mmCIF file of C-alpha atoms and ligand atoms in Angstrom:
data_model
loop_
_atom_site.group_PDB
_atom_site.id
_atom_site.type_symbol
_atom_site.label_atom_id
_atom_site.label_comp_id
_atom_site.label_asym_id
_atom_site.label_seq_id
_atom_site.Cartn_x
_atom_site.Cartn_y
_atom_site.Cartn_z
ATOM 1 C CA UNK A 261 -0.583 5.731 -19.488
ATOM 2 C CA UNK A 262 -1.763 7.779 -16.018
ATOM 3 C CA UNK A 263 -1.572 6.220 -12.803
ATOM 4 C CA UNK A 264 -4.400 6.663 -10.290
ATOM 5 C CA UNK A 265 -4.676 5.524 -6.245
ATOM 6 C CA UNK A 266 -7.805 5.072 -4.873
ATOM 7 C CA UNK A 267 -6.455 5.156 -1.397
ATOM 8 C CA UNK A 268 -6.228 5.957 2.099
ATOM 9 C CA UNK A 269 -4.650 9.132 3.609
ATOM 10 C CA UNK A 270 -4.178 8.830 7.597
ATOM 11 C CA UNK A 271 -2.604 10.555 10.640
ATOM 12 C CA UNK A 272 -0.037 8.372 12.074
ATOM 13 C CA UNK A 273 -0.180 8.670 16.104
ATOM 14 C CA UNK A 274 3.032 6.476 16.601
ATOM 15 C CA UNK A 275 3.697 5.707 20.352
ATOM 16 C CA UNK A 276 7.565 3.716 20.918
ATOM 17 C CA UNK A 277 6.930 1.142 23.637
ATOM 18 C CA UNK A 278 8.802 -1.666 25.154
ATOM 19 C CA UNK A 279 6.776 -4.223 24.417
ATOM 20 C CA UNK A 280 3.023 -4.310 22.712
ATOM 21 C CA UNK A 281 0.296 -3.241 25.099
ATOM 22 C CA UNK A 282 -1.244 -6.642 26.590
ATOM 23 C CA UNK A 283 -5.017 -6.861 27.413
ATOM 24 C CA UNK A 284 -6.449 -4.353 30.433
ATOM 25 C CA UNK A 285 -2.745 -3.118 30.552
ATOM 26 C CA UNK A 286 -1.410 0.719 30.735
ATOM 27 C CA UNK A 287 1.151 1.594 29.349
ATOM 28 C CA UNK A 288 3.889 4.358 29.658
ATOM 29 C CA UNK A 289 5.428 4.788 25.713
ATOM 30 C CA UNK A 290 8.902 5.876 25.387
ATOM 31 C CA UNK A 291 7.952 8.657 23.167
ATOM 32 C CA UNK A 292 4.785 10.004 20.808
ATOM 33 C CA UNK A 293 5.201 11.485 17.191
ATOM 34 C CA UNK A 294 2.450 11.968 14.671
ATOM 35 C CA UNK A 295 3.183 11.440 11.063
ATOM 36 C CA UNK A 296 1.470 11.478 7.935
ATOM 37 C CA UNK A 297 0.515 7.486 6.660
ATOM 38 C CA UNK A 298 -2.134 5.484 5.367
ATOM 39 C CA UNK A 299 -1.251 3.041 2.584
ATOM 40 C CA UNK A 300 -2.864 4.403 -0.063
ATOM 41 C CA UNK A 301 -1.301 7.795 0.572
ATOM 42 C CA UNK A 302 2.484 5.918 1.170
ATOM 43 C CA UNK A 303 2.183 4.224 -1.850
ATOM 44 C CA UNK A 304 1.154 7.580 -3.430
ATOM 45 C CA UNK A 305 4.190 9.155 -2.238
ATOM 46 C CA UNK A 306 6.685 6.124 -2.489
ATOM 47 C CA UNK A 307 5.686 5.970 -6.979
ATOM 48 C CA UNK A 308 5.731 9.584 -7.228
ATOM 49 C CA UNK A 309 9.726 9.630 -5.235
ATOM 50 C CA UNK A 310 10.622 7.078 -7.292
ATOM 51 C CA UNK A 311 9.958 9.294 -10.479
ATOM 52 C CA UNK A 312 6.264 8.406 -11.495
ATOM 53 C CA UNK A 313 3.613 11.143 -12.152
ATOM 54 C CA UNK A 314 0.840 9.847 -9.767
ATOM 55 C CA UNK A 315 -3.172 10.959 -9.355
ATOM 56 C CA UNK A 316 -3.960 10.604 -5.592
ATOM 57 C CA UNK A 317 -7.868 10.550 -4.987
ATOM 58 C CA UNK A 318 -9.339 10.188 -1.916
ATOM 59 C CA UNK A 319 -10.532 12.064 1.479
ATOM 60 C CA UNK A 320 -9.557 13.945 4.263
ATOM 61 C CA UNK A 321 -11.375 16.053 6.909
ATOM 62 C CA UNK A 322 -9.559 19.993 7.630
ATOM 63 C CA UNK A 323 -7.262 18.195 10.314
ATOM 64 C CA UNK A 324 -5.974 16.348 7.278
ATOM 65 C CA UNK A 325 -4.604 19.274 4.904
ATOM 66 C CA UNK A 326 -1.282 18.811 6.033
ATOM 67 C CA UNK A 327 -1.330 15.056 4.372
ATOM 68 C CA UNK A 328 -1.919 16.911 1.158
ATOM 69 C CA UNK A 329 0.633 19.160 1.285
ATOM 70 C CA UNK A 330 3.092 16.565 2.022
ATOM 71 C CA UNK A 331 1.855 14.853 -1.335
ATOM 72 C CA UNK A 332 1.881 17.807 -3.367
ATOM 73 C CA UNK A 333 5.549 18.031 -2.193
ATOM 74 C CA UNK A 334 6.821 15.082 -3.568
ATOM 75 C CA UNK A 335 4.871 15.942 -7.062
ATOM 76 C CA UNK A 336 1.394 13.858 -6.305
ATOM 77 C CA UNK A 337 -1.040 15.470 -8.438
ATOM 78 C CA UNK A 338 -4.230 15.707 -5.613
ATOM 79 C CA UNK A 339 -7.157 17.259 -8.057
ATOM 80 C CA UNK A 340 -9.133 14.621 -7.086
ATOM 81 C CA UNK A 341 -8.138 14.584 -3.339
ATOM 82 C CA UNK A 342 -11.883 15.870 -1.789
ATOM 83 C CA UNK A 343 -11.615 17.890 1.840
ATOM 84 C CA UNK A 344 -14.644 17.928 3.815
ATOM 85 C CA UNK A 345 -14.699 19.777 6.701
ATOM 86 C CA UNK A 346 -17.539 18.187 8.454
ATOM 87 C CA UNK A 347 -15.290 14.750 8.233
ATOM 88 C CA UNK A 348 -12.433 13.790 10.153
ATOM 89 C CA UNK A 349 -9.222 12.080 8.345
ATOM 90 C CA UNK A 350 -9.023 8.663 9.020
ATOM 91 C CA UNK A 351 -6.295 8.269 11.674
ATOM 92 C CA UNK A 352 -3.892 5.015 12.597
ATOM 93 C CA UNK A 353 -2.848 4.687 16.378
ATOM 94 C CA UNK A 354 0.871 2.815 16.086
ATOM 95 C CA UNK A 355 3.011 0.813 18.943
ATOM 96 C CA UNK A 356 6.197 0.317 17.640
ATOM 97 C CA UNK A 357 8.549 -1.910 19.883
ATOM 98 C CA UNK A 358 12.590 -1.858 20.136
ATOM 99 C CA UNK A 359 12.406 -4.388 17.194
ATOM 100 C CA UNK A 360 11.345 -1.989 14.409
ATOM 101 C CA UNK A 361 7.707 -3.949 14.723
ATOM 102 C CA UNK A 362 4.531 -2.161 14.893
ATOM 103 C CA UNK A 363 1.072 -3.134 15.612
ATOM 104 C CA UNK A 364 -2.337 -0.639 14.394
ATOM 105 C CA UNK A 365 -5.123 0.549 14.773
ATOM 106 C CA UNK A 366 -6.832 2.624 12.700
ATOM 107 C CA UNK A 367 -9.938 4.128 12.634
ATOM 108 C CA UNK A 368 -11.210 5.089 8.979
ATOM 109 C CA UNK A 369 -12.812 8.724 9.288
ATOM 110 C CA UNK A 370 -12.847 10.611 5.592
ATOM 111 C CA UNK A 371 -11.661 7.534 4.077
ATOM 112 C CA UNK A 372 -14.578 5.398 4.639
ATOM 113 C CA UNK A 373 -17.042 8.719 3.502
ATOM 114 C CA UNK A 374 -16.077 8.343 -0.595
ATOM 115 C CA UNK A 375 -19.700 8.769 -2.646
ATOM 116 C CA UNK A 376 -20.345 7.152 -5.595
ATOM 117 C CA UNK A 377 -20.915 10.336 -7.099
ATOM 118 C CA UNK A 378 -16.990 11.094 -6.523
ATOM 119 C CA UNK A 379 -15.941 7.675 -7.436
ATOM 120 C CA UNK A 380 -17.684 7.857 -11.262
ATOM 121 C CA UNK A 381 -16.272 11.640 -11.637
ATOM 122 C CA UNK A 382 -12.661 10.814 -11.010
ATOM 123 C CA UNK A 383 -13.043 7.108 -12.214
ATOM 124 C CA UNK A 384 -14.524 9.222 -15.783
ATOM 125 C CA UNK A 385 -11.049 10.854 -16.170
ATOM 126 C CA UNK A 386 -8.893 7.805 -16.920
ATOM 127 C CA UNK A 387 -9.489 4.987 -19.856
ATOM 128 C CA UNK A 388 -8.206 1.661 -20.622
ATOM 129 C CA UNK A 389 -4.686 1.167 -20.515
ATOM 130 C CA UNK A 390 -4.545 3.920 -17.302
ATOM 131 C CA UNK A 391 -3.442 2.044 -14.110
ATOM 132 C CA UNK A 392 -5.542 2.121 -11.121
ATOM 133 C CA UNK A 393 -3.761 1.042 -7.568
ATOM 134 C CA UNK A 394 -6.060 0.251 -4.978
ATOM 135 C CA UNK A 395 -5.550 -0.915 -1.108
ATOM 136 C CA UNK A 396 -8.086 -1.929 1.292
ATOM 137 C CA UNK A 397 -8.784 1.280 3.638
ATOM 138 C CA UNK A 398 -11.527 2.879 1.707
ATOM 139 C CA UNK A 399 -15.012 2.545 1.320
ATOM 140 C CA UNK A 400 -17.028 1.191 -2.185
ATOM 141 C CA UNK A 401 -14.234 -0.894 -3.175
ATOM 142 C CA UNK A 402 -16.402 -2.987 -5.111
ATOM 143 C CA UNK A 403 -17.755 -0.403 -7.002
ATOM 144 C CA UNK A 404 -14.749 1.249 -7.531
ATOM 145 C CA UNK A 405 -13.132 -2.262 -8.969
ATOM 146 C CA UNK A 406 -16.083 -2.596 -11.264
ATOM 147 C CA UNK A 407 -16.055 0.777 -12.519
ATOM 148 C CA UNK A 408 -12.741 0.617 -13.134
ATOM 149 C CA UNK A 409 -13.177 -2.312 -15.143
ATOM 150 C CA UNK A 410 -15.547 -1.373 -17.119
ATOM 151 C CA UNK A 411 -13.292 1.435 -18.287
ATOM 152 C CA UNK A 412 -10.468 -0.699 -19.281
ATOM 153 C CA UNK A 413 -8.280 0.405 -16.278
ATOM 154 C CA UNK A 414 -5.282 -2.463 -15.082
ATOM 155 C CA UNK A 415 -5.788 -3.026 -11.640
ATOM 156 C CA UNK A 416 -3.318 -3.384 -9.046
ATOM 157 C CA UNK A 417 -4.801 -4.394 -5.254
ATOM 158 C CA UNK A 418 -3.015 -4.515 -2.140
ATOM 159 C CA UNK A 419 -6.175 -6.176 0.227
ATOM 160 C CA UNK A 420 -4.719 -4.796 3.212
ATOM 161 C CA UNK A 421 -5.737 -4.922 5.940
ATOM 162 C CA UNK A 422 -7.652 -7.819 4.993
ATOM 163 C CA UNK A 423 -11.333 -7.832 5.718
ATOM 164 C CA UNK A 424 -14.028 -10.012 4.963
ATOM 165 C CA UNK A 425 -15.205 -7.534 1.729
ATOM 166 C CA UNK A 426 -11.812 -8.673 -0.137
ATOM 167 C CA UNK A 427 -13.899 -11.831 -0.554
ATOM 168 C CA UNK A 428 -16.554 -10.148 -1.850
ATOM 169 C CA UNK A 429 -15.013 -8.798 -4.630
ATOM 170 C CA UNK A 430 -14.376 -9.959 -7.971
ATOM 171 C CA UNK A 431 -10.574 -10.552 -8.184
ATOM 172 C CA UNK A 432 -10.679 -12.227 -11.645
ATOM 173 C CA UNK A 433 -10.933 -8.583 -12.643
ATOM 174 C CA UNK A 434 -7.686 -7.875 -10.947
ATOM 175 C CA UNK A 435 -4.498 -8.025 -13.042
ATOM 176 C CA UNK A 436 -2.233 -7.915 -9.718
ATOM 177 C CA UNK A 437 -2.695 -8.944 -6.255
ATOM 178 C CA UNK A 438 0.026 -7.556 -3.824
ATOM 179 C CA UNK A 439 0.085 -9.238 -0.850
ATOM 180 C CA UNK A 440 2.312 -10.345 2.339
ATOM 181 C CA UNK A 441 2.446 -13.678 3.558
ATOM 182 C CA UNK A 442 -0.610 -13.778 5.901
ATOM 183 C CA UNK A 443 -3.028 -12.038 3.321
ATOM 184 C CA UNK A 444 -2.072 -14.409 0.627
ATOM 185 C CA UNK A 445 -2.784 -17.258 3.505
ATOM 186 C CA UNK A 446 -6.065 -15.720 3.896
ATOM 187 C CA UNK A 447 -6.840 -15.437 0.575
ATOM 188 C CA UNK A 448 -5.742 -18.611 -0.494
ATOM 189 C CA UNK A 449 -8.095 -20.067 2.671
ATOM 190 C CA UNK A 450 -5.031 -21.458 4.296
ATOM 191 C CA UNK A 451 -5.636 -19.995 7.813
ATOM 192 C CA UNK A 452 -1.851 -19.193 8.860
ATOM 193 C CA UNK A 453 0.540 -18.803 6.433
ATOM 194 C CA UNK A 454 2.893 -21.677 6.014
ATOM 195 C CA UNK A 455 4.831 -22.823 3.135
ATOM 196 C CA UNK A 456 4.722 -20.045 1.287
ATOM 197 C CA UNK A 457 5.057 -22.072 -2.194
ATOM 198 C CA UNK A 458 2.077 -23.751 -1.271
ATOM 199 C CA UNK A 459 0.358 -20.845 0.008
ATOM 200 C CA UNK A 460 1.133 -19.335 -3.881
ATOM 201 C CA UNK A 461 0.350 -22.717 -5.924
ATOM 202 C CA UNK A 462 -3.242 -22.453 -4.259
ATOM 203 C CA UNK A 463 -3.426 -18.751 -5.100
ATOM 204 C CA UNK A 464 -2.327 -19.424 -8.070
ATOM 205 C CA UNK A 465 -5.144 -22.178 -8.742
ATOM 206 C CA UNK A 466 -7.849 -20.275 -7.552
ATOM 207 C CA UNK A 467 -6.655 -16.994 -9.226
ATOM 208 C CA UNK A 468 -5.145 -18.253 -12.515
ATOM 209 C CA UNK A 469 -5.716 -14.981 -14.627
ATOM 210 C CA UNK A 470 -3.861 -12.557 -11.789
ATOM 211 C CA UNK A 471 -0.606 -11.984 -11.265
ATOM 212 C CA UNK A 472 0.642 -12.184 -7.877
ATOM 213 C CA UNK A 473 3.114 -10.676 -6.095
ATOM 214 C CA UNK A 474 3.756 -11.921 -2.431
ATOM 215 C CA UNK A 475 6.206 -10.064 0.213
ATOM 216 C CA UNK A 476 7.749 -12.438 2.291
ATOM 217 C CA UNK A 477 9.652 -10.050 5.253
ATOM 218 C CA UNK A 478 12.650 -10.920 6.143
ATOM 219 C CA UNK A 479 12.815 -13.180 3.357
ATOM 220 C CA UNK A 480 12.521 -10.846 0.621
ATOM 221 C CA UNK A 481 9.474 -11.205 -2.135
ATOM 222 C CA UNK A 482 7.892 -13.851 -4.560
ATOM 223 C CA UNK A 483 6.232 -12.880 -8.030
ATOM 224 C CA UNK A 484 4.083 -15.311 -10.007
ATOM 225 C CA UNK A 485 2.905 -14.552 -13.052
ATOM 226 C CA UNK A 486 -0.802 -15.656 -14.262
ATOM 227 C CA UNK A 487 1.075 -16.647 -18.173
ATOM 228 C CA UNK A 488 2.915 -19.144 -16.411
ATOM 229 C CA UNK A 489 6.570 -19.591 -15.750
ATOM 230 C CA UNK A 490 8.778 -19.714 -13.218
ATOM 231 C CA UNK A 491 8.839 -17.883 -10.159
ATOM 232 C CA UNK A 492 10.727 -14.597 -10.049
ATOM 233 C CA UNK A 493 12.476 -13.750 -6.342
ATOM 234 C CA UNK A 494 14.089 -11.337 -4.945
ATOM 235 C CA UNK A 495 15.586 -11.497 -1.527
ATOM 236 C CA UNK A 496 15.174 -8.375 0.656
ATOM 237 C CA UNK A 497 17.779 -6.298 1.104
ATOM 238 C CA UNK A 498 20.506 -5.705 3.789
ATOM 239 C CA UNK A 499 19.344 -3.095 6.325
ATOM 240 C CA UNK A 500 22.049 -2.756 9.330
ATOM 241 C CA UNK A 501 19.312 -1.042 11.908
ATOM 242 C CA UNK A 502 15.701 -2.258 11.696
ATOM 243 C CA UNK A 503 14.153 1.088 13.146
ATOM 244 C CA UNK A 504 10.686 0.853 12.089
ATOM 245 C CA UNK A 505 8.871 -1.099 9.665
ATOM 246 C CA UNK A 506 6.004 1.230 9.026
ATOM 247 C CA UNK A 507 5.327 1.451 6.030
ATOM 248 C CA UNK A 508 8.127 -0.826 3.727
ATOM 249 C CA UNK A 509 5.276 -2.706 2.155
ATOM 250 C CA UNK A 510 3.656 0.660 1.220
ATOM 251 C CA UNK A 511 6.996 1.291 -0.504
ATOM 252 C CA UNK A 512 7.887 -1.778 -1.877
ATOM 253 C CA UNK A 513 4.568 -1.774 -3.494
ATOM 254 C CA UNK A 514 4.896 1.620 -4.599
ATOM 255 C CA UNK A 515 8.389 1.095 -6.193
ATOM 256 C CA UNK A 516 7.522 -2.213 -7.631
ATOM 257 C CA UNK A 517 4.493 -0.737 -9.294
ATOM 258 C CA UNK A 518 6.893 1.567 -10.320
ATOM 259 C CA UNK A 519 8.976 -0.384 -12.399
ATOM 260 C CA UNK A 520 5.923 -2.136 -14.201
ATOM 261 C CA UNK A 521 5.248 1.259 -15.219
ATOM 262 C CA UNK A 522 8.663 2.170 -16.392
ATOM 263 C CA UNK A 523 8.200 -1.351 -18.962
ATOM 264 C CA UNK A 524 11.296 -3.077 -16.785
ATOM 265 C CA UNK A 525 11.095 -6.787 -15.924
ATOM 266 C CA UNK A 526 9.579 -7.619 -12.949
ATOM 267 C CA UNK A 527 13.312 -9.097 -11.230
ATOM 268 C CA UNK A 528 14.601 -5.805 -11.695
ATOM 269 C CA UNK A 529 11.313 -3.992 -10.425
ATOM 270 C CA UNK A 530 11.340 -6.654 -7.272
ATOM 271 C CA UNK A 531 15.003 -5.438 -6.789
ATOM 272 C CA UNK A 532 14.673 -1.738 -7.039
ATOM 273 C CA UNK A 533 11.530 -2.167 -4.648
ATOM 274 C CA UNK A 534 13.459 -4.511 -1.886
ATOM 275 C CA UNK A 535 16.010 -1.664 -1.758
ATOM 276 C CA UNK A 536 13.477 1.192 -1.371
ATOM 277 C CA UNK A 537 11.564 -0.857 1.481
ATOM 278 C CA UNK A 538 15.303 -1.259 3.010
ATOM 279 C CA UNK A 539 16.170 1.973 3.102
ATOM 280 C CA UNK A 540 12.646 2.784 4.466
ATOM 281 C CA UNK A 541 12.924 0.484 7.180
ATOM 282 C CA UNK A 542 16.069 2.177 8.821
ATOM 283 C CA UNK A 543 13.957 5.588 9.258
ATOM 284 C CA UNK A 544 11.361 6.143 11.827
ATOM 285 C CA UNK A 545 7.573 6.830 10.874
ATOM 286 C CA UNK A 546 5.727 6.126 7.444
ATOM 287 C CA UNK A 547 5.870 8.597 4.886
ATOM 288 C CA UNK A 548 8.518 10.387 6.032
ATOM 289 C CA UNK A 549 10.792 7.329 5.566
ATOM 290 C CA UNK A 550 10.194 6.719 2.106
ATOM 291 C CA UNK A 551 12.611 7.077 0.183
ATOM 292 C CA UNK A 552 13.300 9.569 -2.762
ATOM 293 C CA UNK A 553 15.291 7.667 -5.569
ATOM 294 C CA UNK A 554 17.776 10.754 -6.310
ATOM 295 C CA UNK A 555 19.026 10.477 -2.667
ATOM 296 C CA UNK A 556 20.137 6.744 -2.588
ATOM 297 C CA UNK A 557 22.693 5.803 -6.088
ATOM 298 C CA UNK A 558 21.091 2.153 -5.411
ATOM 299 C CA UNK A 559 17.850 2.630 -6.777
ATOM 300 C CA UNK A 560 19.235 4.600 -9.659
ATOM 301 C CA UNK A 561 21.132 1.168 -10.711
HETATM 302 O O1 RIB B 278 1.137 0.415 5.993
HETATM 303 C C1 RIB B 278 1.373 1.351 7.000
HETATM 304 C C2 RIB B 278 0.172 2.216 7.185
HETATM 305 O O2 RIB B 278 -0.907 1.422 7.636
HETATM 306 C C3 RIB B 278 0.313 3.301 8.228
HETATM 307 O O3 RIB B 278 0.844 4.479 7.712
HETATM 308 C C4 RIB B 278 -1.090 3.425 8.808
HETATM 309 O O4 RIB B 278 -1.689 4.656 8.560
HETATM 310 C C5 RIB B 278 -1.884 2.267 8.214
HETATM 311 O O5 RIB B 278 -2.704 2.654 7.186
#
């Protein structure tokens, strides 16, 4: 079984502040690193440190070579990663507070520039069974969900950010959403997220053939499987120094998705993944805080 992402690969222009910047508003930050991110390419990099042998396809402009690198480090395989030099990489502009919190902006570049031509050449090298993980920061996701399809590949989509194309799409096709509390709300056409058991019964009405796997912060994660059952939750994991939470859904994801691949059941995948996203949460930046599972005995358990 291979694993492809479909994703996003951005520069990370992270600016510490001491509180959000408020409308017409300048602000001094308290300091200004750049770091590689995007969620497609975090979630790249948090399967592949967790062990799993990963296809990363997408684009990035010659400003953007150092993103590949940094996946071909960690053991991404990036033959289907296009450069054009005309293009440049999408790019994320980040305020994160005292808190660990972060607010973004991002501005698509390469990623939004994916042909159809590219999608059906890479899409042509996997077949049913092969896993295809998908997040909402490229361009053609429809097509790329139906090609997919047609080829027998298992979906996994994390719709974020959110947009109004995630409606669009056809998410029966789907065979996992991944989503926080205020996507699922959106999705489920709640508005703000509330209960979240309600917010997941209506998901779970209106989606009855997709799994659904909902991150719920500071109060760990929520899995609901489209055969039924009880719910499956895992509460998230002890971190003493919330630093910056750029990125821990990337890696939850990523090490969740993980342990569906690795045939283990989905408690013990929600476990391993709260303790990644932990230990990603107490390091400043996106990729760069993901954690490798050799370094930390608690995701070997
Ligand atoms: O999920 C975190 C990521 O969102 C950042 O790395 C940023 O690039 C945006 O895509």
């Amino acid at each position: 079984m291979n694993v492809l992402n479909f994703g996003s690969l951005n520069i990370d222009n992270v600016c510490r502040v001491a509180h959000f910047v408020r409308p017409g508003e300048t602000l001094a930050a308290k300091s200004f690193e750049r770091f590689a991110g995007g969620k497609g390419l975090n979630q790249s990099l948090a399967l592949a440190r967790s062990g799993i042998t990963v296809c990363h396809a997408g684009k990035i402009g010659a400003d953007g070579l150092f993103l590949k690198e940094i996946l071909q480090a960690s053991g991404v395989d990036c033959r289907f990663l296009q450069v054009d030099e005309t293009l440049l990489t999408g790019c994320a502009m980040i305020q994160v507070s005292d808190t660990g919190e972060n607010c973004i902006v991002l501005y698509g570049g390469a990623n939004q520039e994916l042909t159809a031509e590219e999608i059906v050449r890479t899409l042509a090298e996997f077949d049913a069974g092969d896993i295809l993980l998908l997040q909402n920061e490229v361009n053609h996701l429809a097509e790329i969900v139906e090609m997919a399809t047609g080829r027998g590949m298992r979906i996994f989509l994390n719709p974020a950010p959110m947009g109004e194309n995630i409606f669009r799409l056809d998410l029966k096709r789907v065979d996992t959403l991944m989503v926080n509390e205020i996507e699922g709300a959106e999705l489920a056409g709640c508005g703000s997220p509330g209960d979240f058991r309600e917010v997941l019964s209506l998901l779970r009405e209106k989606y009855p053939t997709v799994n659904i796997l909902m991150t719920l912060g500071a109060e760990g994660a929520v899995y609901a499987s489209s055969s039924g059952g009880e719910l499956v939750f895992v509460p998230a994991s002890p971190v003493e120094k919330v630093v910056d939470t750029t990125g821990a859904g990337d890696t939850f994801i990523g090490y969740f998705l993980s342990g569906i691949v690795q045939g283990l059941p989905v408690a013990d995948a929600l476990k391993t993944a709260s303790r990644a996203a932990a230990h990603c949460i107490a390091v400043k930046g996106a990729a760069n805080s993901i954690p490798w599972r050799g370094e930390h005995p608690d995701l070997q358990e």
